[in-house]
Amino acid sequence: MTTLAPPRHMVVAFVAAYLLFDWATYIDPLYGLNITPWNPDPALGLVFYLVYGWRAALPWWLALVLGEVVVRGMPAGLGLTLLLSLWLVIGYGLIGVILQRVFGSGGVFDSRNQLFQWLLIVLAGCLLNDVVYMSLLSLAGLIPPGQWVAVVLRFGIGDIVGVVVSMPLVWMLSSAQGRRRLRATVWRYETLGYLAFSICVLALVFGDISTSEFKHFYFLFLPVIWAASRQGLYGTALMVFVLQLGIGALVKWNNAVNIEVPELQMLDAMLAVVGFSIGIVVDELRQVSDELKQSLRLAAAGEMAAALAHELNQPLTALGAYGKACEFLVERGEGGEMLKNAIQRMIAESARAGEVVRRLRDFFRTGSMKLEPVDAGQLVSAVSQQFFTQLREHQVTLEVQDMPPLAMLADRLQIELVLRNLLANALDAVQEQADGARRIITVSAQQLDSKRHGKNSCLQLTVQDSGKGVSEELAARLFEPFVSSKASGLGLGLVLSRAIMEAHGGSLWAEVGDHGIFKMALPLARHAGEEKENYVAA
């Protein structure tokens, strides 16, 4: 992969930030060397490498050498310092190469599986790098005999904790897109809330860090869980970094060199792993939710297309008829009132077609609806006619019982969509019956008791078929997305239908039985502002 050389100002900024990190975390070092409990510097270097590739090696090596000179006074001497810094660049660079090959140019996880892969690569890479680095120091006589294992564990864990806690946030800050997303995620008052809470928790747990026995360390998980559950991975990255920064600052300012360093290291690591695990799950659930919404929108688009075709059929047919009438009148040389009347009717029908398209578009985009009295009988008749050909082809009998002269308060186009879906499902169910079996679909209606269903009375429409029915197990999950009793079904029609019914203040449900029974209930239309008899459609 071709990479550009880092600009001069980026090199200066990187070296300055690296030295600042090195100085801030140079806490309780062993033997005056770079063996500290926290070492976030490699996280900064790894991100720099992921952005600029091998061209980041020289600035990184320069930052390491300057850190040894400025922060530690170059205890290993010039020659060994140059060699050790070279190895660290090579070792960390190899980690960067592996991360780049596994995770792409970002080098950081974005799923649960990737999280544990990333942790494994960081763990193995840092330990291997640490073993070689400490071996070189030991061979140079800078580590006392018998202390090799102790310094390997201390330096290795410090590197691992520093990379795990710091690298995700540094990666987010390294690109314009990451900064925008981070700003959009955490730039809110809630973030100030959990950051302030984290300061209070730090004060509670480490009131005097030099004498702290970590009895109440579990309180530190509270702000991490808060950030992770509310803001996902981006909120977690900020929170665990702030906690590590706070703990490091307390140790440095109080010169608390006698604390249990391994416990602090493990605490930081566990906070990060738990927080990232929760944050990843939250982000994945949100992504699934967004994909589900998009799927529902696509399902709605299909249903809307069918509704659009049906609703536009009448005005377009009328437009064609009036157009032929106008052509006939013009050929006869007639004008006057008859031609004028035909043209006016054409204008009215075109306006009607435009209204249909607008209402369907508004529903698809925003879910908005136009409530009006919808006669039950007319609704059932209009939708039933659309299935005439299919019913005859598959020898299915459709029985429509006498409809009460009542009107529902609904958006006619949307309620037709729901009833059309129920009839289509019933037709699919009876087609599965064996040849010669009774294939029948029954549509009935009744008024429900107003005391049971709220202030307004409801009209219930029932679609019953002679299919195999709905089992208790299927009924419990039937209205969940992507659950369907049909092999070719997407499992979105009933989800969309129930959403429409609930938006109208109604309900849609299935009953368990030997035959399919689906019921939908909607409030009856009333005269505005009056508690009178239900509106009766003309």
XYZ file of C-alpha atoms in Angstrom:
538
model
C 0.000 0.000 0.000
C 1.434 3.376 -1.008
C 1.588 5.909 1.814
C 2.508 9.562 1.834
C 5.300 10.919 3.965
C 4.003 12.671 7.090
C 3.992 16.471 6.765
C 6.573 18.356 8.799
C 3.976 19.819 11.162
C 2.576 16.327 11.806
C 6.075 15.040 12.640
C 6.602 17.903 15.094
C 3.174 17.357 16.665
C 3.771 13.600 16.954
C 7.189 13.966 18.592
C 5.867 16.612 20.993
C 2.848 14.493 21.953
C 5.058 11.416 22.363
C 7.394 13.270 24.736
C 4.414 14.635 26.685
C 2.961 11.140 27.082
C 6.373 9.818 28.092
C 6.891 12.508 30.739
C 3.352 12.276 32.143
C 3.510 8.507 32.581
C 7.104 8.261 33.813
C 5.888 7.104 37.213
C 7.673 4.802 39.651
C 10.319 3.625 37.129
C 12.553 0.656 37.895
C 16.307 1.323 37.833
C 15.759 4.696 36.135
C 14.704 2.939 32.933
C 11.533 3.135 30.888
C 9.906 0.439 33.029
C 6.722 2.052 34.342
C 3.186 0.859 35.263
C 1.609 2.696 32.320
C 3.103 3.179 28.890
C 0.614 4.757 26.437
C 3.377 6.015 24.121
C 3.235 2.918 21.874
C -0.460 3.562 21.251
C 0.399 6.947 19.771
C 3.205 5.431 17.712
C 1.045 2.564 16.430
C -1.641 4.947 15.198
C 1.022 7.115 13.557
C 2.360 4.014 11.815
C -1.126 2.934 10.685
C -1.593 6.348 9.066
C 1.823 6.767 7.420
C 3.211 3.217 7.214
C 6.970 2.659 7.247
C 7.517 6.397 6.704
C 6.592 6.848 10.373
C 9.653 4.838 11.488
C 12.182 7.697 11.552
C 9.982 10.178 13.499
C 9.061 7.364 15.891
C 12.713 6.430 16.450
C 13.575 10.102 16.979
C 10.774 10.441 19.569
C 12.057 7.374 21.440
C 15.624 8.691 21.524
C 14.536 12.162 22.671
C 12.394 10.571 25.384
C 15.443 8.722 26.721
C 17.502 11.920 26.639
C 14.953 14.491 27.900
C 12.844 12.435 30.318
C 15.327 9.845 31.693
C 18.749 11.380 31.053
C 19.833 8.531 28.745
C 20.814 6.028 31.493
C 21.857 3.348 28.961
C 24.382 5.512 27.158
C 24.214 6.815 23.600
C 25.046 3.667 21.661
C 22.713 1.340 23.565
C 19.957 3.966 23.568
C 20.081 4.185 19.786
C 19.997 0.372 19.502
C 17.152 -0.073 22.004
C 15.114 2.645 20.311
C 15.666 0.949 16.955
C 14.402 -2.356 18.306
C 11.291 -0.725 19.805
C 10.472 0.857 16.452
C 10.898 -2.509 14.715
C 8.940 -4.416 17.372
C 6.058 -1.965 17.558
C 6.130 -1.621 13.783
C 5.604 -5.378 13.400
C 2.559 -5.107 15.660
C 1.299 -2.301 13.426
C 1.824 -4.444 10.310
C -0.218 -7.297 11.782
C -2.983 -4.955 12.952
C -3.122 -3.350 9.526
C -3.385 -6.696 7.752
C -6.076 -7.997 10.096
C -8.149 -4.841 10.611
C -7.270 -2.631 7.645
C -5.897 0.888 7.778
C -7.806 1.670 10.988
C -6.038 -1.087 12.894
C -8.759 -1.139 15.567
C -11.724 -3.429 16.212
C -15.337 -2.612 15.365
C -17.056 -5.868 16.405
C -16.957 -8.317 19.301
C -14.943 -10.902 17.371
C -12.459 -8.275 16.272
C -12.158 -6.961 19.844
C -10.741 -10.257 21.130
C -8.546 -10.703 18.047
C -7.185 -7.213 18.605
C -6.536 -7.913 22.293
C -4.714 -11.129 21.436
C -2.475 -9.400 18.867
C -1.658 -6.555 21.270
C -0.975 -8.992 24.127
C 1.301 -11.308 22.138
C 3.058 -8.496 20.264
C 3.802 -6.402 23.358
C 5.091 -9.385 25.326
C 7.386 -10.490 22.483
C 8.664 -6.947 22.040
C 9.156 -6.704 25.800
C 11.142 -9.956 26.063
C 13.691 -8.795 23.467
C 13.921 -5.277 24.940
C 14.462 -6.500 28.508
C 16.950 -9.113 27.314
C 19.066 -6.390 25.685
C 18.951 -4.328 28.904
C 19.872 -7.408 30.924
C 22.812 -8.248 28.659
C 24.013 -4.650 29.049
C 24.014 -5.107 32.850
C 21.332 -2.489 33.486
C 18.997 -4.979 35.183
C 20.163 -6.741 38.378
C 20.587 -10.528 38.171
C 17.438 -12.466 38.998
C 15.110 -9.547 38.197
C 14.569 -10.318 34.516
C 11.148 -11.961 34.962
C 9.886 -9.159 37.219
C 10.871 -6.380 34.813
C 9.502 -8.313 31.820
C 6.104 -8.580 33.507
C 6.109 -4.972 34.686
C 7.148 -3.463 31.346
C 5.017 -5.844 29.265
C 1.868 -5.253 31.278
C 2.533 -1.506 31.236
C 2.749 -1.593 27.436
C -0.378 -3.739 27.090
C -2.422 -1.546 29.418
C -1.213 1.618 27.707
C -2.073 0.349 24.212
C -5.431 -1.195 25.189
C -6.629 1.893 27.047
C -5.209 4.640 24.840
C -5.068 3.358 21.258
C -8.839 3.393 20.507
C -9.167 7.059 21.501
C -5.965 8.079 19.696
C -7.198 6.247 16.586
C -10.529 8.095 16.765
C -8.701 11.427 16.988
C -6.356 10.606 14.100
C -8.849 11.189 11.274
C -11.358 13.906 10.445
C -14.154 11.335 10.222
C -13.247 9.848 13.601
C -13.127 13.294 15.204
C -16.542 14.171 13.760
C -18.073 10.956 15.025
C -16.424 11.337 18.422
C -17.692 14.915 18.653
C -21.193 13.874 17.613
C -21.195 11.047 20.149
C -19.791 12.702 23.259
C -20.420 16.411 22.653
C -23.442 16.564 24.958
C -24.323 17.383 28.552
C -24.562 13.707 29.456
C -20.837 13.326 28.797
C -20.086 16.028 31.349
C -22.280 14.077 33.741
C -20.393 10.811 33.576
C -17.012 12.556 33.481
C -17.911 14.446 36.661
C -19.169 11.199 38.139
C -15.851 9.519 37.301
C -13.970 12.247 39.197
C -16.181 11.684 42.227
C -15.619 7.933 42.009
C -11.847 8.408 41.744
C -11.959 10.588 44.860
C -13.995 7.899 46.643
C -11.783 4.987 45.646
C -8.417 6.755 45.867
C -9.011 9.460 48.460
C -5.440 8.899 49.538
C -3.926 6.750 46.846
C -0.749 6.061 48.821
C -2.742 4.214 51.486
C -5.505 2.894 49.234
C -6.188 -0.818 49.505
C -8.542 -0.903 46.475
C -11.485 -1.956 48.644
C -13.983 -0.008 46.562
C -12.413 -0.297 43.110
C -15.656 -1.756 41.669
C -17.223 1.711 41.797
C -14.977 2.626 38.870
C -17.044 0.348 36.637
C -20.114 2.573 37.089
C -19.022 5.529 34.904
C -17.534 3.098 32.362
C -20.812 1.172 32.078
C -22.737 4.460 31.889
C -20.604 5.721 29.006
C -20.606 2.362 27.196
C -24.344 1.753 27.440
C -25.276 5.266 26.366
C -22.588 6.183 23.824
C -21.124 2.887 22.680
C -17.479 2.434 21.776
C -16.695 6.132 21.343
C -17.991 7.063 24.783
C -16.131 4.121 26.313
C -12.828 5.088 24.694
C -13.062 8.553 26.208
C -14.115 7.265 29.625
C -11.407 4.626 30.137
C -8.731 7.058 28.949
C -9.917 9.696 31.406
C -9.912 7.167 34.252
C -6.374 6.052 33.426
C -5.281 9.670 33.161
C -6.883 10.413 36.542
C -5.265 7.446 38.280
C -1.877 8.286 36.754
C -2.181 11.920 37.827
C -3.023 10.911 41.408
C -0.009 8.609 41.573
C 2.362 11.185 40.049
C 1.219 14.172 42.105
C 1.188 12.225 45.369
C 4.461 10.439 44.588
C 2.709 7.249 45.654
C 5.491 4.840 44.756
C 4.588 2.195 47.321
C 1.192 1.277 45.901
C 0.357 -2.121 44.484
C 1.295 -1.442 40.861
C 0.122 -4.799 39.427
C -3.333 -4.256 40.903
C -3.589 -0.822 39.297
C -2.429 -2.252 35.977
C -5.003 -5.057 36.021
C -7.708 -2.633 37.124
C -7.036 -0.377 34.132
C -7.008 -3.321 31.739
C -10.248 -4.822 33.071
C -12.020 -1.455 32.974
C -11.059 -1.105 29.321
C -11.989 -4.665 28.306
C -15.361 -4.594 30.084
C -16.152 -1.133 28.748
C -15.191 -1.952 25.160
C -17.171 -5.207 25.289
C -20.319 -3.366 26.356
C -19.709 -0.492 23.949
C -19.266 -2.856 20.984
C -22.518 -4.676 21.833
C -24.371 -1.363 22.098
C -23.006 -0.215 18.725
C -23.898 -3.540 17.088
C -27.437 -3.429 18.475
C -27.876 0.100 17.162
C -26.564 -0.967 13.770
C -28.991 -3.901 13.691
C -31.802 -1.556 14.694
C -30.912 0.857 11.885
C -30.747 -2.019 9.388
C -34.117 -3.273 10.608
C -35.640 0.162 10.136
C -34.221 0.256 6.625
C -35.635 -3.209 5.922
C -39.024 -2.074 7.156
C -38.798 0.946 4.898
C -38.016 -1.327 1.947
C -40.948 -3.563 2.885
C -43.114 -0.477 3.121
C -41.893 0.573 -0.311
C -43.115 -2.730 -1.779
C -46.476 -2.423 -0.072
C -46.740 1.206 -1.109
C -46.017 0.277 -4.709
C -48.932 -2.176 -4.673
C -51.163 0.416 -3.045
C -50.026 3.037 -5.522
C -50.833 0.808 -8.482
C -54.310 0.127 -7.141
C -55.127 3.694 -6.126
C -53.887 5.202 -9.384
C -55.757 2.709 -11.527
C -59.121 4.475 -11.247
C -57.990 8.076 -11.865
C -55.707 7.014 -14.735
C -58.496 4.970 -16.315
C -60.838 7.920 -15.947
C -58.240 10.249 -17.471
C -57.951 7.960 -20.479
C -61.743 7.846 -20.899
C -62.126 11.608 -20.652
C -59.205 12.087 -23.040
C -60.912 9.900 -25.675
C -64.153 11.792 -25.095
C -62.355 15.096 -25.703
C -60.763 13.715 -28.846
C -64.179 12.547 -30.087
C -65.761 15.932 -29.353
C -62.952 17.780 -31.151
C -63.277 15.518 -34.204
C -66.996 16.301 -34.342
C -66.196 19.967 -34.098
C -68.062 20.312 -30.832
C -66.865 22.576 -28.086
C -68.716 24.612 -25.611
C -70.018 23.203 -22.367
C -69.522 19.479 -23.093
C -65.828 19.838 -23.953
C -65.278 22.202 -21.050
C -66.913 19.737 -18.662
C -64.750 16.845 -19.916
C -61.574 18.900 -19.499
C -62.585 19.892 -15.949
C -63.138 16.254 -15.080
C -59.691 15.405 -16.457
C -58.168 18.104 -14.240
C -60.049 16.729 -11.228
C -58.873 13.174 -11.874
C -55.239 14.297 -12.330
C -55.473 16.165 -9.005
C -56.864 13.001 -7.416
C -53.934 10.958 -8.741
C -51.488 13.565 -7.457
C -53.114 13.429 -4.012
C -52.732 9.641 -3.916
C -49.023 9.868 -4.760
C -48.456 12.637 -2.188
C -50.148 10.752 0.631
C -48.265 7.554 -0.060
C -44.977 9.446 -0.297
C -45.634 11.237 3.015
C -46.382 7.945 4.723
C -43.240 6.316 3.359
C -41.037 9.221 4.415
C -42.523 10.284 7.742
C -45.330 7.884 8.624
C -47.811 10.755 8.505
C -51.448 9.940 7.837
C -54.710 11.638 6.985
C -57.490 10.436 9.284
C -60.995 10.320 7.859
C -64.125 8.172 8.229
C -63.599 4.948 6.257
C -66.681 2.820 5.653
C -66.017 -0.806 6.616
C -68.067 -2.276 3.798
C -66.472 -0.119 1.138
C -63.012 -0.886 2.503
C -63.528 -4.650 2.391
C -65.149 -4.481 -1.044
C -62.337 -2.377 -2.556
C -59.572 -4.623 -1.239
C -61.395 -7.884 -2.048
C -61.751 -6.926 -5.711
C -57.950 -6.831 -6.038
C -57.807 -10.594 -5.307
C -60.557 -11.638 -7.719
C -58.211 -13.179 -10.300
C -56.071 -15.025 -7.730
C -59.124 -16.380 -5.904
C -60.580 -17.784 -9.111
C -57.249 -19.202 -10.274
C -56.674 -21.147 -7.044
C -60.340 -22.043 -6.520
C -60.622 -20.165 -3.253
C -63.972 -18.951 -1.968
C -64.069 -15.518 -0.350
C -67.063 -14.982 1.911
C -67.727 -11.430 3.052
C -70.355 -11.366 5.756
C -72.744 -8.459 6.155
C -70.805 -5.374 7.174
C -72.321 -3.096 9.833
C -72.967 0.439 8.533
C -70.084 1.858 10.569
C -67.006 3.869 9.692
C -63.531 3.642 11.171
C -61.336 6.656 11.804
C -58.276 5.911 9.692
C -56.056 6.756 6.779
C -57.817 4.817 4.031
C -54.700 4.021 2.011
C -52.800 2.696 5.011
C -55.669 0.582 6.325
C -56.187 -0.882 2.864
C -52.525 -1.858 2.970
C -53.070 -3.755 6.262
C -56.207 -5.547 5.055
C -54.520 -6.398 1.755
C -51.635 -7.986 3.658
C -53.999 -10.081 5.816
C -55.932 -11.313 2.768
C -52.701 -12.127 0.925
C -51.474 -14.155 3.914
C -54.826 -15.973 4.109
C -54.669 -16.777 0.404
C -51.153 -18.203 0.814
C -52.324 -20.292 3.765
C -55.289 -21.918 1.972
C -53.162 -22.644 -1.113
C -51.099 -24.996 1.037
C -54.168 -27.167 1.577
C -54.235 -30.474 -0.274
C -56.145 -30.738 -3.549
C -59.832 -31.231 -2.898
C -59.625 -29.663 0.565
C -61.955 -26.833 1.477
C -60.389 -23.512 0.571
C -62.275 -20.608 2.028
C -61.542 -17.149 3.411
C -64.109 -15.336 5.531
C -64.146 -11.627 6.325
C -66.463 -10.381 9.053
C -66.890 -7.279 11.190
C -68.378 -6.414 14.548
C -68.484 -3.515 16.969
C -66.520 -3.989 20.183
C -67.565 -2.886 23.639
C -66.324 0.637 24.350
C -65.706 -0.153 28.042
C -63.197 -2.806 27.072
C -61.342 -0.785 24.452
C -61.253 2.692 25.881
C -63.391 5.783 25.530
C -64.324 5.272 21.872
C -65.950 2.150 20.526
C -63.986 0.078 18.038
C -64.791 -1.815 14.886
C -63.159 -5.218 14.614
C -62.447 -6.833 11.258
C -61.707 -10.560 11.272
C -59.950 -12.445 8.465
C -60.315 -16.208 8.886
C -59.027 -18.877 6.546
C -59.197 -22.650 6.299
C -55.420 -23.012 6.440
C -53.448 -24.825 9.095
C -53.675 -21.964 11.600
C -51.195 -20.476 14.053
C -49.522 -22.482 16.813
C -48.822 -21.090 20.287
C -45.096 -21.063 19.575
C -45.517 -19.159 16.305
C -48.108 -16.774 17.780
C -45.589 -15.672 20.416
C -43.118 -14.561 17.718
C -45.329 -13.897 14.699
C -45.079 -10.119 14.903
C -41.309 -10.070 15.355
C -39.197 -8.930 12.383
C -38.037 -11.658 9.974
C -40.329 -14.307 11.496
C -42.539 -15.918 8.853
C -44.424 -19.194 8.432
C -43.782 -19.016 4.665
C -40.566 -20.363 3.177
C -40.246 -17.348 0.874
C -41.570 -14.786 3.346
C -39.412 -11.958 4.681
C -41.403 -11.683 7.899
C -41.920 -7.930 7.583
C -45.530 -7.599 6.373
C -47.145 -8.233 9.765
C -44.572 -6.042 11.518
C -45.413 -3.167 9.205
C -49.154 -3.828 9.510
C -49.074 -3.820 13.311
C -47.040 -0.596 13.306
C -49.696 1.053 11.114
C -52.521 -0.183 13.356
C -50.830 1.031 16.521
C -50.134 4.413 14.902
C -53.906 4.657 14.378
C -54.611 3.828 18.022
C -55.796 0.352 17.050
C -54.419 -3.156 17.328
C -53.667 -6.254 15.268
C -53.319 -9.768 16.636
C -53.526 -13.453 15.731
C -55.455 -16.147 17.580
C -54.176 -19.656 18.167
C -56.338 -22.287 16.487
C -56.702 -24.987 13.863
C -57.404 -22.321 11.237
C -55.851 -18.933 10.616
C -57.599 -16.111 12.478
C -56.316 -12.529 12.338
C -58.170 -9.602 13.864
C -57.719 -5.862 13.538
C -59.518 -3.241 15.600
C -59.781 0.498 14.940
C -61.622 3.341 16.705
C -64.960 4.265 15.186
C -65.325 7.687 13.598
C -67.311 10.277 15.552
C -68.556 13.740 14.769
C -65.913 16.199 15.907
C -66.408 17.460 19.446
C -69.572 15.448 20.150
C -70.252 12.378 22.266
C -72.999 11.064 20.034
C -73.777 7.964 18.058
C -71.038 6.569 15.855
C -70.673 8.084 12.453
C -72.632 6.019 9.913
C -71.240 6.060 6.415
C -73.641 7.017 3.712
